[in-house]
């Protein structure tokens, strides 16, 4: 078979695989929303969008599923011009998809220094304060299956009880906020593949590689070690647990 013809066949097959993946991702999210009652009729949804792969995928899914949301972005000001570029990217994406956009800025390093909290905890507090400004809206977060695995290990290491070891729930009431997580049954590798297949771009946060943050050490060091030395399917085993 001529190379050109073979290449055309491969492109057709690739598009077919992409379409199947698209349906799987969307159907998984749709099923999670329906099964767990994440978005009852009349619910105002605010989608927390950082610009990273996970939240960008969630926003595209809401658009494809015809779910109206308000896009919310908090600029943590941790990476200078890169943080500002994230904010601009999210605003342009919201405009492109036809969603209203709101943003705010927080000096997380200053919050960390004055409160004595870690940067991670100060950032979490800043996000909570930001989301509180949306009143009784439901906040959609893009946590996925691999985040769930990491959370389990972090809580296990700290000595959590059965409730804590249950992981992150699909819907949660947290200090006055109603939180939903429609992507908990999707792995990050599936998210990235879906974005790539649809040629959708996202922003990479270099701090996600920085192992001074505990979650990053679990992601880049502990989990690969467990996969190599204990069980290559450790992520699935933890999710079952």
PDB file of C-alpha atoms in Angstrom:
ATOM      1  CA  UNK A   1       0.000   0.000   0.000  1.00  0.00           C
ATOM      2  CA  UNK A   2       1.419   3.448  -0.932  1.00  0.00           C
ATOM      3  CA  UNK A   3       2.628   5.528   2.019  1.00  0.00           C
ATOM      4  CA  UNK A   4       0.244   8.392   1.226  1.00  0.00           C
ATOM      5  CA  UNK A   5      -2.779   6.062   1.159  1.00  0.00           C
ATOM      6  CA  UNK A   6      -1.699   4.411   4.412  1.00  0.00           C
ATOM      7  CA  UNK A   7      -1.339   7.844   6.023  1.00  0.00           C
ATOM      8  CA  UNK A   8      -4.869   8.816   4.979  1.00  0.00           C
ATOM      9  CA  UNK A   9      -6.278   5.593   6.451  1.00  0.00           C
ATOM     10  CA  UNK A  10      -4.410   6.231   9.696  1.00  0.00           C
ATOM     11  CA  UNK A  11      -5.896   9.743   9.883  1.00  0.00           C
ATOM     12  CA  UNK A  12      -9.414   8.362   9.423  1.00  0.00           C
ATOM     13  CA  UNK A  13      -8.831   5.735  12.135  1.00  0.00           C
ATOM     14  CA  UNK A  14      -7.390   8.386  14.473  1.00  0.00           C
ATOM     15  CA  UNK A  15     -10.472  10.574  13.999  1.00  0.00           C
ATOM     16  CA  UNK A  16     -12.660   7.582  14.796  1.00  0.00           C
ATOM     17  CA  UNK A  17     -10.746   6.864  17.994  1.00  0.00           C
ATOM     18  CA  UNK A  18     -10.965  10.554  18.928  1.00  0.00           C
ATOM     19  CA  UNK A  19     -14.741  10.520  18.451  1.00  0.00           C
ATOM     20  CA  UNK A  20     -15.083   7.439  20.677  1.00  0.00           C
ATOM     21  CA  UNK A  21     -12.938   9.045  23.395  1.00  0.00           C
ATOM     22  CA  UNK A  22     -15.007  12.233  23.147  1.00  0.00           C
ATOM     23  CA  UNK A  23     -18.236  10.304  23.711  1.00  0.00           C
ATOM     24  CA  UNK A  24     -16.692   8.382  26.625  1.00  0.00           C
ATOM     25  CA  UNK A  25     -15.480  11.501  28.410  1.00  0.00           C
ATOM     26  CA  UNK A  26     -18.756  13.349  27.925  1.00  0.00           C
ATOM     27  CA  UNK A  27     -20.886  10.353  28.841  1.00  0.00           C
ATOM     28  CA  UNK A  28     -18.841   9.717  31.983  1.00  0.00           C
ATOM     29  CA  UNK A  29     -19.341  13.312  33.102  1.00  0.00           C
ATOM     30  CA  UNK A  30     -23.026  13.296  32.147  1.00  0.00           C
ATOM     31  CA  UNK A  31     -23.577  10.044  34.054  1.00  0.00           C
ATOM     32  CA  UNK A  32     -21.781  11.380  37.151  1.00  0.00           C
ATOM     33  CA  UNK A  33     -23.912  14.533  37.097  1.00  0.00           C
ATOM     34  CA  UNK A  34     -27.150  12.542  36.832  1.00  0.00           C
ATOM     35  CA  UNK A  35     -26.241   9.679  39.192  1.00  0.00           C
ATOM     36  CA  UNK A  36     -25.065  11.938  42.011  1.00  0.00           C
ATOM     37  CA  UNK A  37     -27.544  14.785  41.513  1.00  0.00           C
ATOM     38  CA  UNK A  38     -24.752  17.295  41.024  1.00  0.00           C
ATOM     39  CA  UNK A  39     -26.766  19.936  39.178  1.00  0.00           C
ATOM     40  CA  UNK A  40     -30.452  19.961  40.199  1.00  0.00           C
ATOM     41  CA  UNK A  41     -32.781  22.078  38.099  1.00  0.00           C
ATOM     42  CA  UNK A  42     -32.338  25.790  38.773  1.00  0.00           C
ATOM     43  CA  UNK A  43     -28.763  25.392  40.070  1.00  0.00           C
ATOM     44  CA  UNK A  44     -26.372  28.221  39.255  1.00  0.00           C
ATOM     45  CA  UNK A  45     -22.985  26.657  38.494  1.00  0.00           C
ATOM     46  CA  UNK A  46     -19.653  28.439  38.816  1.00  0.00           C
ATOM     47  CA  UNK A  47     -16.800  26.550  37.135  1.00  0.00           C
ATOM     48  CA  UNK A  48     -13.390  27.076  38.754  1.00  0.00           C
ATOM     49  CA  UNK A  49     -11.015  27.290  35.794  1.00  0.00           C
ATOM     50  CA  UNK A  50      -7.271  27.642  36.329  1.00  0.00           C
ATOM     51  CA  UNK A  51      -6.297  27.221  32.682  1.00  0.00           C
ATOM     52  CA  UNK A  52      -4.694  23.821  33.263  1.00  0.00           C
ATOM     53  CA  UNK A  53      -5.664  20.695  31.327  1.00  0.00           C
ATOM     54  CA  UNK A  54      -8.178  19.389  33.877  1.00  0.00           C
ATOM     55  CA  UNK A  55     -10.276  22.520  34.294  1.00  0.00           C
ATOM     56  CA  UNK A  56     -10.108  23.358  30.576  1.00  0.00           C
ATOM     57  CA  UNK A  57     -11.459  19.878  29.789  1.00  0.00           C
ATOM     58  CA  UNK A  58     -14.258  20.361  32.312  1.00  0.00           C
ATOM     59  CA  UNK A  59     -15.231  23.664  30.716  1.00  0.00           C
ATOM     60  CA  UNK A  60     -15.284  22.157  27.218  1.00  0.00           C
ATOM     61  CA  UNK A  61     -17.430  19.314  28.586  1.00  0.00           C
ATOM     62  CA  UNK A  62     -19.944  21.746  30.104  1.00  0.00           C
ATOM     63  CA  UNK A  63     -20.087  23.539  26.752  1.00  0.00           C
ATOM     64  CA  UNK A  64     -20.593  20.282  24.811  1.00  0.00           C
ATOM     65  CA  UNK A  65     -23.264  19.107  27.265  1.00  0.00           C
ATOM     66  CA  UNK A  66     -25.088  22.456  27.033  1.00  0.00           C
ATOM     67  CA  UNK A  67     -24.683  23.207  30.747  1.00  0.00           C
ATOM     68  CA  UNK A  68     -24.586  26.983  31.403  1.00  0.00           C
ATOM     69  CA  UNK A  69     -21.845  28.033  33.822  1.00  0.00           C
ATOM     70  CA  UNK A  70     -20.046  31.120  35.012  1.00  0.00           C
ATOM     71  CA  UNK A  71     -16.268  30.872  34.601  1.00  0.00           C
ATOM     72  CA  UNK A  72     -14.304  31.899  37.693  1.00  0.00           C
ATOM     73  CA  UNK A  73     -10.527  32.350  37.760  1.00  0.00           C
ATOM     74  CA  UNK A  74      -8.376  33.338  40.730  1.00  0.00           C
ATOM     75  CA  UNK A  75      -4.962  34.761  39.865  1.00  0.00           C
ATOM     76  CA  UNK A  76      -2.714  33.616  42.737  1.00  0.00           C
ATOM     77  CA  UNK A  77       0.118  35.927  41.599  1.00  0.00           C
ATOM     78  CA  UNK A  78       2.642  33.178  42.335  1.00  0.00           C
ATOM     79  CA  UNK A  79       4.301  33.108  38.905  1.00  0.00           C
ATOM     80  CA  UNK A  80       4.392  36.754  37.832  1.00  0.00           C
ATOM     81  CA  UNK A  81       3.624  37.283  34.156  1.00  0.00           C
ATOM     82  CA  UNK A  82       2.828  33.578  33.762  1.00  0.00           C
ATOM     83  CA  UNK A  83      -0.050  33.940  36.246  1.00  0.00           C
ATOM     84  CA  UNK A  84      -1.330  36.950  34.327  1.00  0.00           C
ATOM     85  CA  UNK A  85      -1.098  34.952  31.079  1.00  0.00           C
ATOM     86  CA  UNK A  86      -3.182  32.172  32.689  1.00  0.00           C
ATOM     87  CA  UNK A  87      -5.883  34.716  33.539  1.00  0.00           C
ATOM     88  CA  UNK A  88      -5.904  36.098  29.994  1.00  0.00           C
ATOM     89  CA  UNK A  89      -6.067  32.592  28.531  1.00  0.00           C
ATOM     90  CA  UNK A  90      -9.086  31.656  30.662  1.00  0.00           C
ATOM     91  CA  UNK A  91     -10.890  34.890  29.811  1.00  0.00           C
ATOM     92  CA  UNK A  92     -10.377  34.311  26.079  1.00  0.00           C
ATOM     93  CA  UNK A  93     -11.573  30.705  26.402  1.00  0.00           C
ATOM     94  CA  UNK A  94     -14.694  31.796  28.297  1.00  0.00           C
ATOM     95  CA  UNK A  95     -15.415  34.387  25.604  1.00  0.00           C
ATOM     96  CA  UNK A  96     -14.903  31.812  22.863  1.00  0.00           C
ATOM     97  CA  UNK A  97     -17.344  29.366  24.469  1.00  0.00           C
ATOM     98  CA  UNK A  98     -19.855  32.086  25.350  1.00  0.00           C
ATOM     99  CA  UNK A  99     -19.619  31.846  29.140  1.00  0.00           C
ATOM    100  CA  UNK A 100     -19.588  34.866  31.508  1.00  0.00           C
ATOM    101  CA  UNK A 101     -16.186  35.387  33.149  1.00  0.00           C
ATOM    102  CA  UNK A 102     -15.135  36.696  36.541  1.00  0.00           C
ATOM    103  CA  UNK A 103     -11.628  36.920  37.975  1.00  0.00           C
ATOM    104  CA  UNK A 104      -9.828  38.214  41.031  1.00  0.00           C
ATOM    105  CA  UNK A 105      -6.243  38.480  42.254  1.00  0.00           C
ATOM    106  CA  UNK A 106      -4.770  37.287  45.560  1.00  0.00           C
ATOM    107  CA  UNK A 107      -1.269  37.754  46.906  1.00  0.00           C
ATOM    108  CA  UNK A 108      -0.861  34.189  48.136  1.00  0.00           C
ATOM    109  CA  UNK A 109       2.787  34.562  49.209  1.00  0.00           C
ATOM    110  CA  UNK A 110       1.847  37.520  51.417  1.00  0.00           C
ATOM    111  CA  UNK A 111      -1.109  35.587  52.838  1.00  0.00           C
ATOM    112  CA  UNK A 112       1.229  32.688  53.593  1.00  0.00           C
ATOM    113  CA  UNK A 113       3.765  34.915  55.331  1.00  0.00           C
ATOM    114  CA  UNK A 114       1.240  36.776  57.474  1.00  0.00           C
ATOM    115  CA  UNK A 115      -0.814  33.720  58.436  1.00  0.00           C
ATOM    116  CA  UNK A 116       2.062  31.289  58.980  1.00  0.00           C
ATOM    117  CA  UNK A 117       0.345  28.819  56.665  1.00  0.00           C
ATOM    118  CA  UNK A 118       2.049  26.987  53.835  1.00  0.00           C
ATOM    119  CA  UNK A 119       1.674  28.442  50.351  1.00  0.00           C
ATOM    120  CA  UNK A 120      -0.641  25.521  49.501  1.00  0.00           C
ATOM    121  CA  UNK A 121      -2.932  26.226  52.464  1.00  0.00           C
ATOM    122  CA  UNK A 122      -2.886  29.990  51.859  1.00  0.00           C
ATOM    123  CA  UNK A 123      -3.865  29.399  48.218  1.00  0.00           C
ATOM    124  CA  UNK A 124      -6.714  27.135  49.306  1.00  0.00           C
ATOM    125  CA  UNK A 125      -7.968  29.764  51.743  1.00  0.00           C
ATOM    126  CA  UNK A 126      -7.790  32.451  49.018  1.00  0.00           C
ATOM    127  CA  UNK A 127      -9.812  30.265  46.655  1.00  0.00           C
ATOM    128  CA  UNK A 128     -12.431  29.607  49.328  1.00  0.00           C
ATOM    129  CA  UNK A 129     -12.817  33.345  49.967  1.00  0.00           C
ATOM    130  CA  UNK A 130     -13.099  33.961  46.223  1.00  0.00           C
ATOM    131  CA  UNK A 131     -15.769  31.297  45.740  1.00  0.00           C
ATOM    132  CA  UNK A 132     -17.724  32.645  48.719  1.00  0.00           C
ATOM    133  CA  UNK A 133     -18.348  35.808  46.710  1.00  0.00           C
ATOM    134  CA  UNK A 134     -20.679  33.838  44.425  1.00  0.00           C
ATOM    135  CA  UNK A 135     -23.283  33.388  47.141  1.00  0.00           C
ATOM    136  CA  UNK A 136     -25.355  30.220  46.930  1.00  0.00           C
ATOM    137  CA  UNK A 137     -23.924  29.073  43.589  1.00  0.00           C
ATOM    138  CA  UNK A 138     -22.578  25.542  43.190  1.00  0.00           C
ATOM    139  CA  UNK A 139     -18.800  25.473  42.597  1.00  0.00           C
ATOM    140  CA  UNK A 140     -17.596  22.914  40.039  1.00  0.00           C
ATOM    141  CA  UNK A 141     -14.028  21.679  40.550  1.00  0.00           C
ATOM    142  CA  UNK A 142     -12.050  19.606  38.036  1.00  0.00           C
ATOM    143  CA  UNK A 143     -10.607  17.018  40.430  1.00  0.00           C
ATOM    144  CA  UNK A 144     -10.103  13.718  38.617  1.00  0.00           C
ATOM    145  CA  UNK A 145      -9.329  10.089  39.491  1.00  0.00           C
ATOM    146  CA  UNK A 146      -5.589  10.649  39.917  1.00  0.00           C
ATOM    147  CA  UNK A 147      -6.243  13.560  42.286  1.00  0.00           C
ATOM    148  CA  UNK A 148      -8.399  11.147  44.262  1.00  0.00           C
ATOM    149  CA  UNK A 149      -5.539   8.632  44.531  1.00  0.00           C
ATOM    150  CA  UNK A 150      -3.120  11.332  45.688  1.00  0.00           C
ATOM    151  CA  UNK A 151      -5.624  12.610  48.249  1.00  0.00           C
ATOM    152  CA  UNK A 152      -6.085   9.108  49.660  1.00  0.00           C
ATOM    153  CA  UNK A 153      -2.326   8.667  50.148  1.00  0.00           C
ATOM    154  CA  UNK A 154      -1.933  12.100  51.740  1.00  0.00           C
ATOM    155  CA  UNK A 155      -4.775  11.429  54.167  1.00  0.00           C
ATOM    156  CA  UNK A 156      -3.476   7.938  54.908  1.00  0.00           C
ATOM    157  CA  UNK A 157      -0.056   9.374  55.765  1.00  0.00           C
ATOM    158  CA  UNK A 158      -1.660  11.890  58.136  1.00  0.00           C
ATOM    159  CA  UNK A 159      -3.724   9.232  59.896  1.00  0.00           C
ATOM    160  CA  UNK A 160      -7.251   9.913  58.643  1.00  0.00           C
ATOM    161  CA  UNK A 161     -10.226   7.845  59.765  1.00  0.00           C
ATOM    162  CA  UNK A 162     -12.714   5.969  57.544  1.00  0.00           C
ATOM    163  CA  UNK A 163     -14.495   9.151  56.410  1.00  0.00           C
ATOM    164  CA  UNK A 164     -11.265  10.815  55.349  1.00  0.00           C
ATOM    165  CA  UNK A 165     -10.026   7.679  53.604  1.00  0.00           C
ATOM    166  CA  UNK A 166     -13.268   7.653  51.626  1.00  0.00           C
ATOM    167  CA  UNK A 167     -11.664  10.288  49.422  1.00  0.00           C
ATOM    168  CA  UNK A 168     -13.227  13.344  47.839  1.00  0.00           C
ATOM    169  CA  UNK A 169     -17.001  13.048  47.308  1.00  0.00           C
ATOM    170  CA  UNK A 170     -18.796  13.973  44.094  1.00  0.00           C
ATOM    171  CA  UNK A 171     -20.821  16.565  45.999  1.00  0.00           C
ATOM    172  CA  UNK A 172     -19.793  18.211  49.256  1.00  0.00           C
ATOM    173  CA  UNK A 173     -20.844  20.998  51.576  1.00  0.00           C
ATOM    174  CA  UNK A 174     -17.661  22.759  52.669  1.00  0.00           C
ATOM    175  CA  UNK A 175     -17.786  25.761  54.999  1.00  0.00           C
ATOM    176  CA  UNK A 176     -20.928  27.112  53.421  1.00  0.00           C
ATOM    177  CA  UNK A 177     -19.975  26.226  49.843  1.00  0.00           C
ATOM    178  CA  UNK A 178     -21.641  23.531  47.753  1.00  0.00           C
ATOM    179  CA  UNK A 179     -18.848  21.794  45.810  1.00  0.00           C
ATOM    180  CA  UNK A 180     -19.277  19.338  42.936  1.00  0.00           C
ATOM    181  CA  UNK A 181     -16.633  17.198  41.218  1.00  0.00           C
ATOM    182  CA  UNK A 182     -18.002  15.744  37.968  1.00  0.00           C
ATOM    183  CA  UNK A 183     -14.651  14.289  36.766  1.00  0.00           C
ATOM    184  CA  UNK A 184     -13.735  11.934  39.617  1.00  0.00           C
ATOM    185  CA  UNK A 185     -14.042   8.839  37.405  1.00  0.00           C
ATOM    186  CA  UNK A 186     -11.726  10.159  34.677  1.00  0.00           C
ATOM    187  CA  UNK A 187      -7.933   9.803  34.740  1.00  0.00           C
ATOM    188  CA  UNK A 188      -5.645  12.672  33.805  1.00  0.00           C
ATOM    189  CA  UNK A 189      -4.164  10.687  30.902  1.00  0.00           C
ATOM    190  CA  UNK A 190      -7.685  10.453  29.439  1.00  0.00           C
ATOM    191  CA  UNK A 191      -8.188  14.183  29.932  1.00  0.00           C
ATOM    192  CA  UNK A 192      -4.981  15.060  28.090  1.00  0.00           C
ATOM    193  CA  UNK A 193      -5.732  12.622  25.277  1.00  0.00           C
ATOM    194  CA  UNK A 194      -9.196  14.133  24.800  1.00  0.00           C
ATOM    195  CA  UNK A 195      -7.796  17.667  24.666  1.00  0.00           C
ATOM    196  CA  UNK A 196      -5.080  16.680  22.214  1.00  0.00           C
ATOM    197  CA  UNK A 197      -7.489  14.813  19.962  1.00  0.00           C
ATOM    198  CA  UNK A 198      -9.712  17.869  19.751  1.00  0.00           C
ATOM    199  CA  UNK A 199      -6.701  20.210  19.353  1.00  0.00           C
ATOM    200  CA  UNK A 200      -7.706  22.233  22.404  1.00  0.00           C
ATOM    201  CA  UNK A 201      -4.920  24.096  24.185  1.00  0.00           C
ATOM    202  CA  UNK A 202      -4.312  24.623  27.874  1.00  0.00           C
ATOM    203  CA  UNK A 203      -1.746  26.224  30.165  1.00  0.00           C
ATOM    204  CA  UNK A 204       1.045  24.304  31.907  1.00  0.00           C
ATOM    205  CA  UNK A 205       1.878  25.441  35.447  1.00  0.00           C
ATOM    206  CA  UNK A 206       5.586  24.810  36.058  1.00  0.00           C
ATOM    207  CA  UNK A 207       4.974  24.747  39.820  1.00  0.00           C
ATOM    208  CA  UNK A 208       3.150  21.421  39.337  1.00  0.00           C
ATOM    209  CA  UNK A 209       6.602  19.879  38.863  1.00  0.00           C
ATOM    210  CA  UNK A 210       8.053  21.480  42.020  1.00  0.00           C
ATOM    211  CA  UNK A 211       8.524  18.735  44.602  1.00  0.00           C
ATOM    212  CA  UNK A 212       8.787  21.156  47.508  1.00  0.00           C
ATOM    213  CA  UNK A 213       4.987  20.821  47.506  1.00  0.00           C
ATOM    214  CA  UNK A 214       3.849  17.610  49.204  1.00  0.00           C
ATOM    215  CA  UNK A 215       1.205  16.665  46.626  1.00  0.00           C
ATOM    216  CA  UNK A 216       3.784  16.959  43.852  1.00  0.00           C
ATOM    217  CA  UNK A 217       6.094  14.572  45.718  1.00  0.00           C
ATOM    218  CA  UNK A 218       3.259  12.061  45.945  1.00  0.00           C
ATOM    219  CA  UNK A 219       2.491  12.548  42.229  1.00  0.00           C
ATOM    220  CA  UNK A 220       6.024  12.430  40.850  1.00  0.00           C
ATOM    221  CA  UNK A 221       7.905  10.266  43.361  1.00  0.00           C
ATOM    222  CA  UNK A 222       5.703   8.191  45.692  1.00  0.00           C
ATOM    223  CA  UNK A 223       3.107   6.924  43.194  1.00  0.00           C
ATOM    224  CA  UNK A 224       5.679   5.923  40.538  1.00  0.00           C
ATOM    225  CA  UNK A 225       7.643   4.115  43.264  1.00  0.00           C
ATOM    226  CA  UNK A 226       4.530   2.206  44.360  1.00  0.00           C
ATOM    227  CA  UNK A 227       3.750   1.346  40.738  1.00  0.00           C
ATOM    228  CA  UNK A 228       7.280   0.081  40.099  1.00  0.00           C
ATOM    229  CA  UNK A 229       7.891  -1.727  43.378  1.00  0.00           C
ATOM    230  CA  UNK A 230       4.488  -2.776  44.693  1.00  0.00           C
ATOM    231  CA  UNK A 231       1.681  -2.913  42.131  1.00  0.00           C
ATOM    232  CA  UNK A 232       1.651  -1.507  38.563  1.00  0.00           C
ATOM    233  CA  UNK A 233      -2.123  -1.034  38.961  1.00  0.00           C
ATOM    234  CA  UNK A 234      -1.864   0.714  42.326  1.00  0.00           C
ATOM    235  CA  UNK A 235      -4.035   3.659  41.186  1.00  0.00           C
ATOM    236  CA  UNK A 236      -6.967   1.399  40.319  1.00  0.00           C
ATOM    237  CA  UNK A 237      -6.464  -0.586  43.529  1.00  0.00           C
ATOM    238  CA  UNK A 238      -6.599   2.588  45.630  1.00  0.00           C
ATOM    239  CA  UNK A 239      -9.715   3.817  43.804  1.00  0.00           C
ATOM    240  CA  UNK A 240     -11.433   0.497  44.551  1.00  0.00           C
ATOM    241  CA  UNK A 241     -10.409   0.818  48.201  1.00  0.00           C
TER     242      UNK A 241
END
